[in-house]
Coordinates of C-alpha atoms in Angstrom, one line a residue:
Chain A
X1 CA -6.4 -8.9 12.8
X2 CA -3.5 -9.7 11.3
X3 CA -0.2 -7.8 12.7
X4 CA 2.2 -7.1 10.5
X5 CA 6.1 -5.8 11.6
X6 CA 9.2 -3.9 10.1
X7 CA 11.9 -2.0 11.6
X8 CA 11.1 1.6 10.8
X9 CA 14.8 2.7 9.6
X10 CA 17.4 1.2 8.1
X11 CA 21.1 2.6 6.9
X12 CA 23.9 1.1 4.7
X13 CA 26.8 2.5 2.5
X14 CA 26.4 2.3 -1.5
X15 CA 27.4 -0.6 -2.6
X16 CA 26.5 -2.5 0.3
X17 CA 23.3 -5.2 0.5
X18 CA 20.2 -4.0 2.0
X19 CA 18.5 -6.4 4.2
X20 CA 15.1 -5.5 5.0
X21 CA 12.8 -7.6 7.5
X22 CA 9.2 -8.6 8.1
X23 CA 7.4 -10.9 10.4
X24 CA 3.7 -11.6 10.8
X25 CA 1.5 -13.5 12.8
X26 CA -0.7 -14.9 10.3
X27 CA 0.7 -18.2 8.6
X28 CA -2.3 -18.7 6.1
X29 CA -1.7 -15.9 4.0
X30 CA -0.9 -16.6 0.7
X31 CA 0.8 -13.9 -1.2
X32 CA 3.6 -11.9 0.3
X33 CA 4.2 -8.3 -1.6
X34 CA 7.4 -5.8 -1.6
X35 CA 6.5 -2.3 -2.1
X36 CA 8.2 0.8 -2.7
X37 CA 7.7 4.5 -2.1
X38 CA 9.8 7.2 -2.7
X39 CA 9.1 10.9 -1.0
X40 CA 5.3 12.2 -1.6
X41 CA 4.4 9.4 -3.9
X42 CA 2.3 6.6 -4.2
X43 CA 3.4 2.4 -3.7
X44 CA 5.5 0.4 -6.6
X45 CA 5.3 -2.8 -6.7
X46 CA 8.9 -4.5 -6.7
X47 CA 8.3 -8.5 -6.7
X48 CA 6.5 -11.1 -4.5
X49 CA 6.4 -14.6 -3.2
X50 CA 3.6 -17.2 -3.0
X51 CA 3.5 -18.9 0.4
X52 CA 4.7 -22.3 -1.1
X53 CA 7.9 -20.7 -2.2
X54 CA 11.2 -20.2 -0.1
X55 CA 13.1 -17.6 -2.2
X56 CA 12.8 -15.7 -4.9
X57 CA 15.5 -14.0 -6.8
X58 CA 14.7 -10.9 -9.6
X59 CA 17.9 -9.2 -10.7
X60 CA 19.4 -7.2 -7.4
X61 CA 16.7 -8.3 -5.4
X62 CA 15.8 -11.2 -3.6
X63 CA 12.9 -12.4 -1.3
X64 CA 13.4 -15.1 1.5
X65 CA 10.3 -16.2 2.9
X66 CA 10.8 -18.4 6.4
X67 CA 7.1 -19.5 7.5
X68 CA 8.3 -21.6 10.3
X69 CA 9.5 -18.4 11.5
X70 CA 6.6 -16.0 9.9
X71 CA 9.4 -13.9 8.7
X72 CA 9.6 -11.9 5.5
X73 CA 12.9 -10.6 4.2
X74 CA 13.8 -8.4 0.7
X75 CA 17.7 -8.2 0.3
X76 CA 18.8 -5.7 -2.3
X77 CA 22.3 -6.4 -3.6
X78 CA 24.8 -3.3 -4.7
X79 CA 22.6 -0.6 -2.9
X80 CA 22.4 2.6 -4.7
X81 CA 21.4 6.1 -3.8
X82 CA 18.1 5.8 -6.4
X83 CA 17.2 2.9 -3.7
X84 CA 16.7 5.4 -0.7
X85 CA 12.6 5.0 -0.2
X86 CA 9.8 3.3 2.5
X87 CA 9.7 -0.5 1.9
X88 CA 6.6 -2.3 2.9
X89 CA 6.1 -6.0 3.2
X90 CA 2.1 -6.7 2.6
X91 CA 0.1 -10.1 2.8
X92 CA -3.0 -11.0 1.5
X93 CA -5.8 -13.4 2.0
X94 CA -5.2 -16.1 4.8
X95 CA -8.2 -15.8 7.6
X96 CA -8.8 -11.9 6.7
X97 CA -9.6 -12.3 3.1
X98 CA -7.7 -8.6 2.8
X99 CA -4.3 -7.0 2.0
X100 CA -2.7 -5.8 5.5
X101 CA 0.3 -3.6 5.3
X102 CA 3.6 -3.4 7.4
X103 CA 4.2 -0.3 9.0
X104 CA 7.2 0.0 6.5
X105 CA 11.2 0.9 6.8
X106 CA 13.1 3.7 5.7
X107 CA 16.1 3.2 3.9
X108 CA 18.8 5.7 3.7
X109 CA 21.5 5.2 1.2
X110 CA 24.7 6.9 1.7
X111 CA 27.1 8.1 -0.7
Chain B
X1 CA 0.1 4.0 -20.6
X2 CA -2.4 2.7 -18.5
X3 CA -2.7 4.0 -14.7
X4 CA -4.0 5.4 -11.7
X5 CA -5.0 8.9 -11.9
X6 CA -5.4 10.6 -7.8
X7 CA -6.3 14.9 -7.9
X8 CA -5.3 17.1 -6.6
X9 CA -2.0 16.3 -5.8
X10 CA -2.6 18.6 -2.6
X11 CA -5.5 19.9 -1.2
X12 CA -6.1 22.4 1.9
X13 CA -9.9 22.8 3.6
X14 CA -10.6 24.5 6.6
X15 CA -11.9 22.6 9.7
X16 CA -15.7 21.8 9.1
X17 CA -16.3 21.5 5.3
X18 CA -16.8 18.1 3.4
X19 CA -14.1 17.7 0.6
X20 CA -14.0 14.9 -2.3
X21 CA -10.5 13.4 -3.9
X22 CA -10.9 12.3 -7.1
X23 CA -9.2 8.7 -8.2
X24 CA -9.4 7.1 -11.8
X25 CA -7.8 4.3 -13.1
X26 CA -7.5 3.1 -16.7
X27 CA -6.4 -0.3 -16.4
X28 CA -9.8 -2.1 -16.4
X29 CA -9.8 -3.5 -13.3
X30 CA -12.5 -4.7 -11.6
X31 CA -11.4 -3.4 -7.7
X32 CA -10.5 -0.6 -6.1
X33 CA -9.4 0.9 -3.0
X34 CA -8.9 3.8 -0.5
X35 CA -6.5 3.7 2.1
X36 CA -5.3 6.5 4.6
X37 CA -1.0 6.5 5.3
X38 CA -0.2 8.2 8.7
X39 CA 3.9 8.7 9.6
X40 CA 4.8 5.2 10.8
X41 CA 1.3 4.0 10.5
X42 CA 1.9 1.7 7.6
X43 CA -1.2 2.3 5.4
X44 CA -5.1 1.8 6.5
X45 CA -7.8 0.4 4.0
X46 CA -11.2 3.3 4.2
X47 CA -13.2 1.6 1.7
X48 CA -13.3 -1.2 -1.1
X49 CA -15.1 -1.9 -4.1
X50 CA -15.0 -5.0 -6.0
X51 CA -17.6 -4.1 -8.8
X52 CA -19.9 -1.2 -9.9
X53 CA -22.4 0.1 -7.3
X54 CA -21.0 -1.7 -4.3
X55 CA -18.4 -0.8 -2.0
X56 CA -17.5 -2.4 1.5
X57 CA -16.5 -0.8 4.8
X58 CA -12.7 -1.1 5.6
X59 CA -10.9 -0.6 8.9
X60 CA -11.2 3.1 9.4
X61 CA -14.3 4.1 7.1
X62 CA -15.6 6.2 9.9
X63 CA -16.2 10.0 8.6
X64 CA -15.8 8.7 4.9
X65 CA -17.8 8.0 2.2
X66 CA -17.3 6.5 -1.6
X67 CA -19.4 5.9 -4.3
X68 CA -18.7 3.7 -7.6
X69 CA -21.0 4.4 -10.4
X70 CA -18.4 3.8 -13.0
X71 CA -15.9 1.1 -13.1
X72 CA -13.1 3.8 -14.3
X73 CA -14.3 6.0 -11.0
X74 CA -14.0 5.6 -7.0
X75 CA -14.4 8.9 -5.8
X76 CA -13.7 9.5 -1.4
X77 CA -15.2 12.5 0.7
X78 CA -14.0 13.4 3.6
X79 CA -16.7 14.3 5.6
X80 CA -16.6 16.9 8.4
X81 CA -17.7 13.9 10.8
X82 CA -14.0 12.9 10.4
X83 CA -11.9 13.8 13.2
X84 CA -8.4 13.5 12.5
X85 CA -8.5 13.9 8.3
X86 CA -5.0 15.3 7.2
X87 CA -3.7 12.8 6.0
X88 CA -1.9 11.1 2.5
X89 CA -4.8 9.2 0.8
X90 CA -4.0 6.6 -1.7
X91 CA -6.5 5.5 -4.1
X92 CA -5.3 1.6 -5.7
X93 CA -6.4 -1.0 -8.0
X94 CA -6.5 -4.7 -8.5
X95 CA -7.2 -6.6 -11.5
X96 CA -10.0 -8.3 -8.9
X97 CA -10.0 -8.6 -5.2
X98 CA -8.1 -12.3 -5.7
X99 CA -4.7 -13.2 -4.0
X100 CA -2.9 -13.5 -6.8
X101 CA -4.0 -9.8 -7.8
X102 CA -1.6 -7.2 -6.9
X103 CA -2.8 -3.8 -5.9
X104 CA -1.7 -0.8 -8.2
X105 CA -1.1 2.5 -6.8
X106 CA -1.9 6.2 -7.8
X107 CA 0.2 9.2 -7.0
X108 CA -1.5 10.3 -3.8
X109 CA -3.2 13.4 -2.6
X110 CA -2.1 15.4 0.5
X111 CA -5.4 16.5 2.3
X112 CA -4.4 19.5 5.3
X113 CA -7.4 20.8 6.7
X114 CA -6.9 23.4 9.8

């Protein structure tokens, strides 16, 4: 199936951009998903990217999609503490007609 | 508002006995979805459904069951055939099971069994 890939921790100042990565090995997949979850609740969607786009931009955040690459990436400008959650790249459709989930990264915000 | 509804919030069984999380959803939508969330698993579909009365295996439906009688309704047990079941569960929706259909998320229950 299709694997999916994310650094499971990531740490920056307030302030600071957040840069959180994705790759995948399925290149027919069509619609690439941010979500977010915060302690001991359920997924929020954030923003996505069709697979003919390269970027997308929605207020602090922005998505750059490389598909030469198969890489996923959600930068969050001007970090701040409310932003400390799991972030999890997802993909659907392409050869497994489903949504498959990245494994997910932790970001810790600090003060 | 409109939204998925997941209870209990937690929910402890001993070793052995079948136990049933409830999930609604008010937003209309067509599909819905179970999956299992491990620590640094990512998240694991159980079981789908794209309409009323049918439901499809997902990766890990082994020692689960569903039913969908009402669109509103997808209903999991945890059977005692599952070996591993504490777990977060996650019941979701989708307007249909189309790529352009985001999933929506419920709150999550917390299932320990010992």
């Amino acid at each position: 199936g299709e694997d999916v890939e994310q650094s499971l921790f990531l740490s920056v100042r307030e302030g600071d951009s957040s840069v959180i990565n994705c790759t995948y090995t399925d290149s027919s997949s069509t619609y690439l998903y941010w979500y977010k979850q915060e302690p001991g609740a359920g997924l929020q969607l954030l923003t996505y990217i069709f697979s003919n786009m390269d970027m997308k931009q929605d207020q602090r955040l922005t998505v750059l999609l490389n598909k030469k690459d198969k890489h996923l990436s959600l930068r969050i400008a001007d970090t701040q503490t409310g932003d400390s959650a799991i972030y999890f790249c997802a993909l659907w459709g392409g050869g497994y007609q489903k949504v498959t989930f990245g494994t997910g990264t932790k970001l810790q915000v600090i003060p | 508002d409109g939204g998925i509804t997941q209870s209990p919030k937690y929910l402890f069984r001993k070793e052995g006995q079948n136990v049933t999380l409830s999930c609604e959803q008010n937003l209309n939508h067509d599909a819905m979805y179970w999956y299992r969330q491990d620590p640094g698993q990512g998240l694991r579909l159980i079981y789908y459904s794209q309409i009323v009365n049918d439901f499809q295996k997902g990766d890990i439906a082994e020692g689960y069951s569903v039913s969908r009688e009402k669109k509103e309704s997808f209903p999991l047990t945890v059977t005692s055939a599952q070996k591993n079941p504490t777990a977060f569960y996650l019941c979701a929706s989708s307007k249909t099971r189309a790529t352009n259909s985001p999933l929506h998320f419920g709150n999550g229950t917390r299932l320990t069994v010992t």
